[in-house]
């Protein structure tokens, strides 16, 4: 069996320490870039209207991307280019089992393509999200981790404002993924107080 003298052991521990420190710094750098330490500003404003071309999705909100891509690619095949993905999320993941979460995901139709609604309706569902008073927050898209970090940070902040203002329970949350502007827009329609 190989025996290491104390000098060799110190060298190995020193190398191991440097490697672990480098990994820690790399992890912190990646998470910082993804937005882990980004501050979230919540505002109340009128937003909309939006025309959402979508398909229904049941299951984890983290698994909506294939359905969203299917709508985006289907629209491209029709000669319709969209620039913003979107989702309407009906259930609170803290209250509803993951496999029962309901959402409608797809793309926001640009104004220049509104004359193609009849063509689109033959393949996809269409929903108008009306202009309405909402709680709004934005989060930067810097890499794939941004999509994982954002909901935890943003919804926590929105929930705090929601409770402070004593708004009625939201019927849904609406998210817009504006990749060209590198941001996710979170919208919670306020509704009316009783």
XYZ file of N, CA and C in Angstrom:
582
model
N 0.833 -1.174 0.000
C 0.000 0.000 0.000
C 0.888 1.250 0.000
N 0.462 2.253 -0.761
C 1.224 3.490 -0.904
C 1.053 4.351 0.337
N 2.154 4.801 0.896
C 2.102 5.681 2.051
C 2.555 7.070 1.630
N 1.821 8.067 2.102
C 2.148 9.449 1.771
C 2.806 10.114 2.970
N 3.906 10.819 2.702
C 4.517 11.552 3.803
C 3.724 12.837 4.035
N 3.999 13.521 5.109
C 3.217 14.707 5.477
C 3.363 15.824 4.451
N 4.503 15.932 3.817
C 4.708 16.957 2.786
C 3.792 16.711 1.583
N 3.722 15.465 1.155
C 2.864 15.097 0.020
C 1.392 15.298 0.381
N 1.034 14.945 1.608
C -0.350 15.090 2.066
C -0.758 16.564 2.075
N 0.138 17.457 2.514
C -0.155 18.891 2.514
C -0.372 19.405 1.096
N 0.432 18.929 0.152
C 0.281 19.345 -1.247
C -1.079 18.917 -1.796
N -1.466 17.687 -1.492
C -2.760 17.174 -1.963
C -3.896 17.986 -1.351
N -3.821 18.261 -0.063
C -4.867 19.047 0.602
C -4.915 20.471 0.061
N -3.747 21.040 -0.245
C -3.689 22.387 -0.805
C -4.361 22.415 -2.183
N -4.051 21.426 -3.015
C -4.659 21.344 -4.353
C -6.166 21.153 -4.225
N -6.572 20.265 -3.340
C -7.999 20.020 -3.119
C -8.694 21.292 -2.642
N -8.065 22.039 -1.747
C -8.633 23.300 -1.263
C -8.793 24.318 -2.375
N -7.787 24.422 -3.244
C -7.856 25.363 -4.369
C -8.984 24.968 -5.321
N -9.100 23.670 -5.610
C -10.167 23.194 -6.506
C -11.538 23.490 -5.901
N -11.720 23.207 -4.619
C -13.008 23.469 -3.966
C -13.328 24.962 -3.943
N -12.337 25.797 -3.680
C -12.543 27.241 -3.691
C -12.929 27.719 -5.091
N -12.255 27.190 -6.112
C -12.579 27.560 -7.497
C -14.006 27.150 -7.844
N -14.418 25.950 -7.420
C -15.796 25.499 -7.678
C -16.809 26.385 -6.960
N -16.516 26.760 -5.733
C -17.403 27.641 -4.978
C -17.528 28.999 -5.665
N -16.405 29.570 -6.080
C -16.434 30.863 -6.775
C -17.187 30.769 -8.098
N -16.990 29.682 -8.823
C -17.701 29.483 -10.087
C -19.206 29.394 -9.845
N -19.614 28.639 -8.827
C -21.037 28.495 -8.505
C -21.653 29.843 -8.133
N -20.983 30.595 -7.280
C -21.493 31.914 -6.878
C -21.581 32.839 -8.087
N -20.587 32.801 -8.963
C -20.591 33.644 -10.160
C -21.760 33.298 -11.077
N -21.974 32.013 -11.322
C -23.072 31.581 -12.200
C -24.417 31.976 -11.600
N -24.609 31.745 -10.308
C -25.878 32.090 -9.663
C -26.103 33.597 -9.620
N -25.043 34.351 -9.413
C -25.160 35.812 -9.435
C -25.568 36.281 -10.822
N -24.921 35.739 -11.837
C -25.257 36.111 -13.215
C -26.705 35.742 -13.551
N -27.187 34.618 -13.021
C -28.561 34.170 -13.287
C -29.600 35.033 -12.582
N -29.174 35.847 -11.610
C -30.107 36.751 -10.951
C -30.416 36.430 -9.506
N -29.668 35.529 -8.895
C -29.957 35.138 -7.519
C -29.979 36.334 -6.569
N -29.126 37.311 -6.809
C -29.058 38.467 -5.916
C -29.725 39.705 -6.518
N -30.456 39.508 -7.601
C -31.164 40.600 -8.282
C -32.317 41.084 -7.398
N -32.491 42.393 -7.279
C -33.634 42.899 -6.521
C -34.865 42.920 -7.433
N -36.011 42.672 -6.843
C -37.271 42.617 -7.587
C -38.107 43.832 -7.215
N -38.520 44.587 -8.224
C -39.370 45.756 -8.016
C -40.780 45.394 -8.467
N -41.743 45.615 -7.588
C -43.142 45.310 -7.886
C -43.893 46.625 -8.041
N -44.669 46.728 -9.128
C -45.465 47.931 -9.371
C -46.917 47.545 -9.592
N -47.787 48.533 -9.490
C -49.192 48.340 -9.834
C -49.444 49.199 -11.062
N -49.937 48.573 -12.139
C -50.147 49.311 -13.381
C -51.178 48.617 -14.270
N -51.652 49.349 -15.271
C -52.534 48.765 -16.282
C -51.668 48.093 -17.333
N -51.968 46.839 -17.624
C -51.241 46.109 -18.666
C -52.232 45.415 -19.585
N -51.782 45.126 -20.801
C -52.631 44.451 -21.769
C -53.190 45.442 -22.747
N -54.024 45.001 -23.644
C -54.455 43.613 -23.827
C -53.397 42.788 -24.569
N -53.531 41.471 -24.437
C -52.669 40.523 -25.131
C -53.551 39.462 -25.783
N -53.130 38.989 -26.944
C -53.783 37.847 -27.582
C -52.832 36.666 -27.433
N -53.267 35.650 -26.704
C -52.454 34.469 -26.442
C -52.913 33.320 -27.328
N -51.999 32.779 -28.106
C -52.229 31.555 -28.873
C -51.632 30.450 -28.006
N -52.441 29.440 -27.656
C -51.966 28.521 -26.628
C -52.482 27.105 -26.810
N -51.921 26.234 -25.994
C -52.499 24.920 -25.767
C -52.495 24.656 -24.264
N -53.435 23.844 -23.836
C -53.560 23.524 -22.417
C -52.409 22.632 -21.976
N -52.032 22.787 -20.729
C -50.996 21.942 -20.138
C -51.430 21.590 -18.721
N -51.319 20.322 -18.386
C -51.576 19.854 -17.020
C -50.275 19.238 -16.521
N -49.835 19.669 -15.350
C -48.601 19.128 -14.786
C -47.670 20.241 -14.345
N -46.450 19.852 -14.044
C -45.458 20.783 -13.506
C -45.290 22.011 -14.387
N -45.262 23.160 -13.744
C -45.023 24.408 -14.475
C -43.606 24.447 -15.045
N -42.701 23.673 -14.468
C -41.333 23.624 -14.983
C -41.232 22.777 -16.254
N -42.335 22.154 -16.666
C -42.307 21.296 -17.857
C -43.208 21.813 -18.976
N -43.450 23.118 -19.010
C -44.320 23.693 -20.048
C -43.570 24.019 -21.335
N -42.265 24.030 -21.292
C -41.485 24.472 -22.452
C -41.793 23.688 -23.731
N -41.906 22.352 -23.713
C -42.224 21.649 -24.965
C -43.551 22.108 -25.585
N -44.570 22.315 -24.758
C -45.863 22.785 -25.282
C -45.725 24.195 -25.844
N -44.978 25.038 -25.157
C -44.766 26.404 -25.622
C -44.008 26.403 -26.953
N -42.990 25.560 -27.049
C -42.223 25.462 -28.295
C -43.076 24.926 -29.436
N -43.969 23.994 -29.124
C -44.848 23.437 -30.159
C -45.737 24.528 -30.763
N -46.285 25.380 -29.922
C -47.111 26.488 -30.424
C -46.251 27.444 -31.242
N -45.107 27.814 -30.716
C -44.213 28.746 -31.422
C -43.834 28.195 -32.801
N -43.412 26.938 -32.844
C -43.006 26.331 -34.116
C -44.183 26.152 -35.061
N -45.355 25.819 -34.518
C -46.553 25.704 -35.352
C -46.913 27.029 -36.004
N -46.802 28.107 -35.243
C -47.065 29.434 -35.805
C -46.029 29.789 -36.869
N -44.772 29.447 -36.618
C -43.730 29.691 -37.632
C -44.057 28.965 -38.934
N -44.551 27.731 -38.813
C -44.929 26.958 -40.008
C -46.083 27.605 -40.761
N -46.880 28.419 -40.072
C -47.973 29.157 -40.719
C -47.483 30.501 -41.261
N -46.197 30.779 -41.091
C -45.651 32.057 -41.539
C -45.859 33.184 -40.544
N -46.113 32.820 -39.287
C -46.372 33.814 -38.239
C -45.225 33.764 -37.239
N -44.487 34.860 -37.170
C -43.363 34.915 -36.245
C -43.794 35.620 -34.963
N -43.523 34.967 -33.844
C -43.834 35.565 -32.544
C -42.534 35.774 -31.777
N -42.552 36.737 -30.875
C -41.336 37.110 -30.164
C -41.449 36.946 -28.658
N -42.655 36.654 -28.192
C -42.860 36.534 -26.751
C -43.642 35.269 -26.440
N -43.021 34.388 -25.678
C -43.742 33.245 -25.148
C -44.546 33.712 -23.947
N -45.558 32.927 -23.576
C -46.379 33.339 -22.432
C -47.096 32.141 -21.838
N -47.513 32.314 -20.602
C -48.280 31.282 -19.934
C -49.250 31.886 -18.943
N -50.429 31.277 -18.872
C -51.422 31.617 -17.854
C -51.400 30.453 -16.868
N -51.129 30.752 -15.614
C -50.969 29.722 -14.592
C -52.082 29.881 -13.560
N -52.918 28.845 -13.465
C -54.133 28.944 -12.655
C -53.980 28.490 -11.206
N -53.060 27.616 -10.934
C -52.999 27.009 -9.603
C -51.726 27.391 -8.857
N -51.848 27.459 -7.543
C -50.710 27.724 -6.674
C -49.993 26.398 -6.412
N -48.736 26.267 -6.825
C -48.013 25.005 -6.622
C -47.866 24.615 -5.149
N -48.078 25.566 -4.240
C -48.023 25.250 -2.813
C -49.314 24.584 -2.331
N -50.385 24.700 -3.136
C -51.690 24.190 -2.718
C -52.207 23.039 -3.574
N -51.706 22.906 -4.792
C -52.220 21.915 -5.742
C -51.105 20.925 -6.074
N -51.419 19.614 -6.098
C -50.391 18.633 -6.470
C -49.800 18.946 -7.853
N -48.511 18.715 -7.997
C -47.791 19.054 -9.227
C -48.452 18.481 -10.469
N -48.907 17.240 -10.403
C -49.488 16.610 -11.599
C -50.889 17.131 -11.927
N -51.416 18.049 -11.117
C -52.741 18.623 -11.375
C -52.689 20.121 -11.697
N -51.505 20.697 -11.759
C -51.378 22.130 -12.044
C -51.874 22.437 -13.453
N -52.732 23.455 -13.568
C -53.330 23.822 -14.862
C -52.691 25.087 -15.411
N -52.379 25.036 -16.701
C -51.841 26.226 -17.359
C -52.203 26.216 -18.836
N -52.085 27.383 -19.438
C -52.269 27.561 -20.877
C -51.009 28.257 -21.367
N -50.276 27.605 -22.254
C -48.974 28.140 -22.657
C -48.856 28.234 -24.165
N -48.123 29.248 -24.603
C -47.932 29.430 -26.034
C -47.196 30.714 -26.327
N -47.746 31.484 -27.265
C -47.098 32.711 -27.731
C -48.092 33.857 -27.778
N -47.583 35.062 -27.578
C -48.409 36.258 -27.738
C -48.378 36.647 -29.206
N -49.550 36.803 -29.766
C -49.672 37.175 -31.173
C -49.380 38.661 -31.328
N -48.552 38.987 -32.304
C -48.220 40.387 -32.573
C -49.375 41.042 -33.323
N -49.520 42.342 -33.151
C -50.619 43.090 -33.762
C -50.665 42.913 -35.281
N -49.516 42.829 -35.914
C -49.456 42.698 -37.375
C -50.070 41.390 -37.875
N -50.255 40.410 -36.986
C -50.787 39.108 -37.388
C -52.230 38.867 -36.941
N -52.896 39.893 -36.416
C -54.270 39.716 -35.938
C -55.218 39.297 -37.054
N -54.893 39.645 -38.296
C -55.754 39.259 -39.419
C -55.673 37.758 -39.716
N -54.804 37.024 -39.042
C -54.641 35.584 -39.272
C -55.318 34.740 -38.187
N -56.147 35.377 -37.361
C -56.789 34.657 -36.253
C -57.605 33.463 -36.725
N -58.352 33.618 -37.823
C -59.174 32.500 -38.310
C -58.309 31.305 -38.685
N -57.189 31.557 -39.322
C -56.258 30.485 -39.690
C -55.700 29.812 -38.431
N -55.328 30.609 -37.454
C -54.735 30.083 -36.222
C -55.748 29.255 -35.439
N -57.006 29.703 -35.409
C -58.057 29.014 -34.638
C -58.298 27.591 -35.124
N -57.891 27.286 -36.340
C -58.066 25.925 -36.855
C -57.131 24.936 -36.157
N -56.066 25.445 -35.548
C -55.072 24.575 -34.918
C -54.938 24.796 -33.414
N -55.047 26.036 -32.981
C -54.775 26.370 -31.578
C -55.929 27.124 -30.936
N -55.892 27.136 -29.613
C -56.834 27.938 -28.842
C -56.321 29.380 -28.811
N -57.255 30.309 -28.679
C -56.892 31.724 -28.606
C -57.626 32.343 -27.429
N -56.912 33.147 -26.672
C -57.501 33.812 -25.505
C -57.050 35.262 -25.498
N -57.995 36.151 -25.216
C -57.625 37.553 -25.034
C -57.457 37.815 -23.547
N -56.308 38.310 -23.195
C -56.060 38.774 -21.834
C -56.340 40.273 -21.887
N -57.435 40.731 -21.284
C -57.819 42.145 -21.429
C -56.874 43.082 -20.679
N -56.948 44.353 -21.054
C -56.202 45.351 -20.288
C -56.816 45.398 -18.897
N -55.968 45.367 -17.884
C -56.475 45.360 -16.517
C -55.402 45.835 -15.543
N -55.884 46.294 -14.402
C -54.988 46.725 -13.333
C -54.330 45.480 -12.760
N -53.014 45.518 -12.617
C -52.279 44.324 -12.201
C -51.076 44.688 -11.353
N -50.626 43.702 -10.605
C -49.330 43.782 -9.947
C -48.334 43.220 -10.956
N -47.247 43.962 -11.198
C -46.293 43.594 -12.246
C -44.869 43.608 -11.685
N -44.098 42.618 -12.081
C -42.673 42.574 -11.736
C -41.912 42.022 -12.933
N -40.651 42.368 -13.022
C -39.806 41.875 -14.110
C -38.557 41.232 -13.533
N -38.021 40.297 -14.310
C -36.792 39.614 -13.905
C -35.958 39.383 -15.154
N -34.641 39.598 -15.074
C -33.813 39.434 -16.273
C -33.634 37.966 -16.658
N -33.563 37.724 -17.958
C -33.201 36.396 -18.466
C -31.728 36.482 -18.858
N -30.896 35.768 -18.121
C -29.462 35.775 -18.431
C -28.967 34.398 -18.839
N -29.598 33.365 -18.301
C -29.294 31.988 -18.685
C -30.450 31.112 -18.214
N -30.342 29.819 -18.439
C -31.433 28.899 -18.101
C -31.781 28.948 -16.617
N -30.802 29.164 -15.770
C -31.072 29.234 -14.329
C -31.994 30.390 -13.965
N -32.023 31.436 -14.788
C -32.913 32.573 -14.514
C -34.366 32.115 -14.429
N -34.744 31.142 -15.271
C -36.119 30.637 -15.273
C -36.445 29.861 -13.996
N -35.434 29.353 -13.333
C -35.640 28.597 -12.097
C -35.624 29.534 -10.888
N -34.719 30.489 -10.901
C -34.574 31.422 -9.777
C -35.723 32.426 -9.729
N -36.137 32.905 -10.891
C -37.126 33.991 -10.959
C -38.425 33.709 -10.212
N -39.101 32.574 -10.451
C -40.392 32.387 -9.767
C -40.291 32.482 -8.244
N -39.273 31.893 -7.674
C -39.141 31.932 -6.214
C -38.964 33.367 -5.717
N -38.127 34.132 -6.384
C -37.878 35.511 -5.951
C -39.068 36.418 -6.229
N -39.614 36.324 -7.437
C -40.663 37.257 -7.854
C -41.973 36.990 -7.123
N -42.421 35.740 -7.091
C -43.715 35.470 -6.462
C -43.687 35.742 -4.961
N -42.547 35.565 -4.333
C -42.435 35.901 -2.904
C -42.690 37.398 -2.704
N -42.095 38.209 -3.555
C -42.255 39.668 -3.459
C -43.688 40.081 -3.821
N -44.242 39.482 -4.873
C -45.624 39.791 -5.267
C -46.584 39.423 -4.137
N -46.371 38.265 -3.540
C -47.250 37.818 -2.458
C -47.218 38.798 -1.284
N -46.061 39.324 -0.984
C -45.935 40.295 0.104
C -46.757 41.549 -0.189
N -46.625 42.096 -1.401
C -47.400 43.279 -1.794
C -48.886 42.947 -1.792
N -49.230 41.772 -2.301
C -50.629 41.335 -2.390
C -51.270 41.329 -1.007
N -50.561 40.779 -0.044
C -51.088 40.711 1.322
C -51.177 42.099 1.955
N -50.185 42.939 1.719
C -50.201 44.295 2.278
C -51.387 45.095 1.758
N -51.742 44.895 0.501
C -52.845 45.630 -0.114
C -54.198 44.944 0.104
N -54.190 43.749 0.670
C -55.417 42.975 0.929
C -56.252 42.779 -0.337
N -55.574 42.443 -1.432
C -56.293 42.163 -2.677
C -57.002 40.820 -2.571
N -58.099 40.645 -3.332
C -58.759 39.337 -3.344
C -57.846 38.306 -4.009
N -58.103 37.031 -3.738
C -57.276 35.964 -4.311
C -57.234 36.088 -5.834
N -56.035 35.976 -6.391
C -55.867 36.087 -7.843
C -56.448 34.858 -8.540
N -57.075 35.084 -9.691
C -57.631 33.972 -10.467
C -56.544 33.251 -11.250
N -55.474 33.986 -11.597
C -54.363 33.386 -12.337
C -53.162 34.321 -12.300
N -52.028 33.759 -12.650
C -50.822 34.547 -12.887
C -50.498 34.447 -14.363
N -49.950 35.505 -14.912
C -49.633 35.556 -16.337
C -48.155 35.908 -16.459
N -47.422 35.111 -17.211
C -45.998 35.357 -17.393
C -45.698 35.536 -18.870
N -44.895 36.536 -19.175
C -44.459 36.790 -20.548
C -42.949 36.608 -20.588
N -42.492 35.764 -21.516
C -41.068 35.483 -21.674
C -40.583 36.236 -22.909
N -40.059 37.421 -22.678
C -39.615 38.283 -23.771
C -38.113 38.076 -23.959
N -37.780 37.063 -24.753
C -36.383 36.681 -24.929
C -35.597 37.775 -25.646
N -36.222 38.464 -26.602
C -35.502 39.518 -27.330
C -35.104 40.673 -26.406
N -35.929 40.938 -25.398
C -35.599 41.994 -24.426
C -34.966 41.424 -23.160
N -34.767 40.107 -23.175
C -34.095 39.396 -22.089
C -34.735 39.645 -20.728
N -36.070 39.455 -20.673
C -36.747 39.613 -19.388
C -38.016 38.768 -19.342
N -38.386 38.424 -18.124
C -39.658 37.760 -17.854
C -40.519 38.789 -17.146
N -41.758 38.938 -17.617
C -42.693 39.876 -16.996
C -43.755 39.049 -16.277
N -43.908 39.302 -14.999
C -44.889 38.604 -14.168
C -46.064 39.538 -13.937
N -47.273 39.048 -14.235
C -48.476 39.870 -14.132
C -49.512 39.125 -13.291
N -50.008 39.782 -12.251
C -51.084 39.223 -11.430
C -52.244 40.205 -11.471
N -53.284 39.903 -12.276
C -54.443 40.802 -12.329
C -55.070 40.944 -10.942
N -55.410 42.175 -10.591
C -55.895 42.457 -9.240
C -57.350 42.060 -9.043
N -58.191 42.282 -10.018
C -59.605 41.998 -9.809
C -60.228 43.090 -8.967
N -61.287 42.757 -8.265
C -61.972 43.766 -7.453
C -62.016 43.328 -6.003
N -61.907 44.293 -5.113
C -62.041 44.005 -3.680
C -63.520 43.901 -3.349
N -63.850 42.980 -2.455
C -65.255 42.832 -2.037
C -65.650 43.917 -1.066
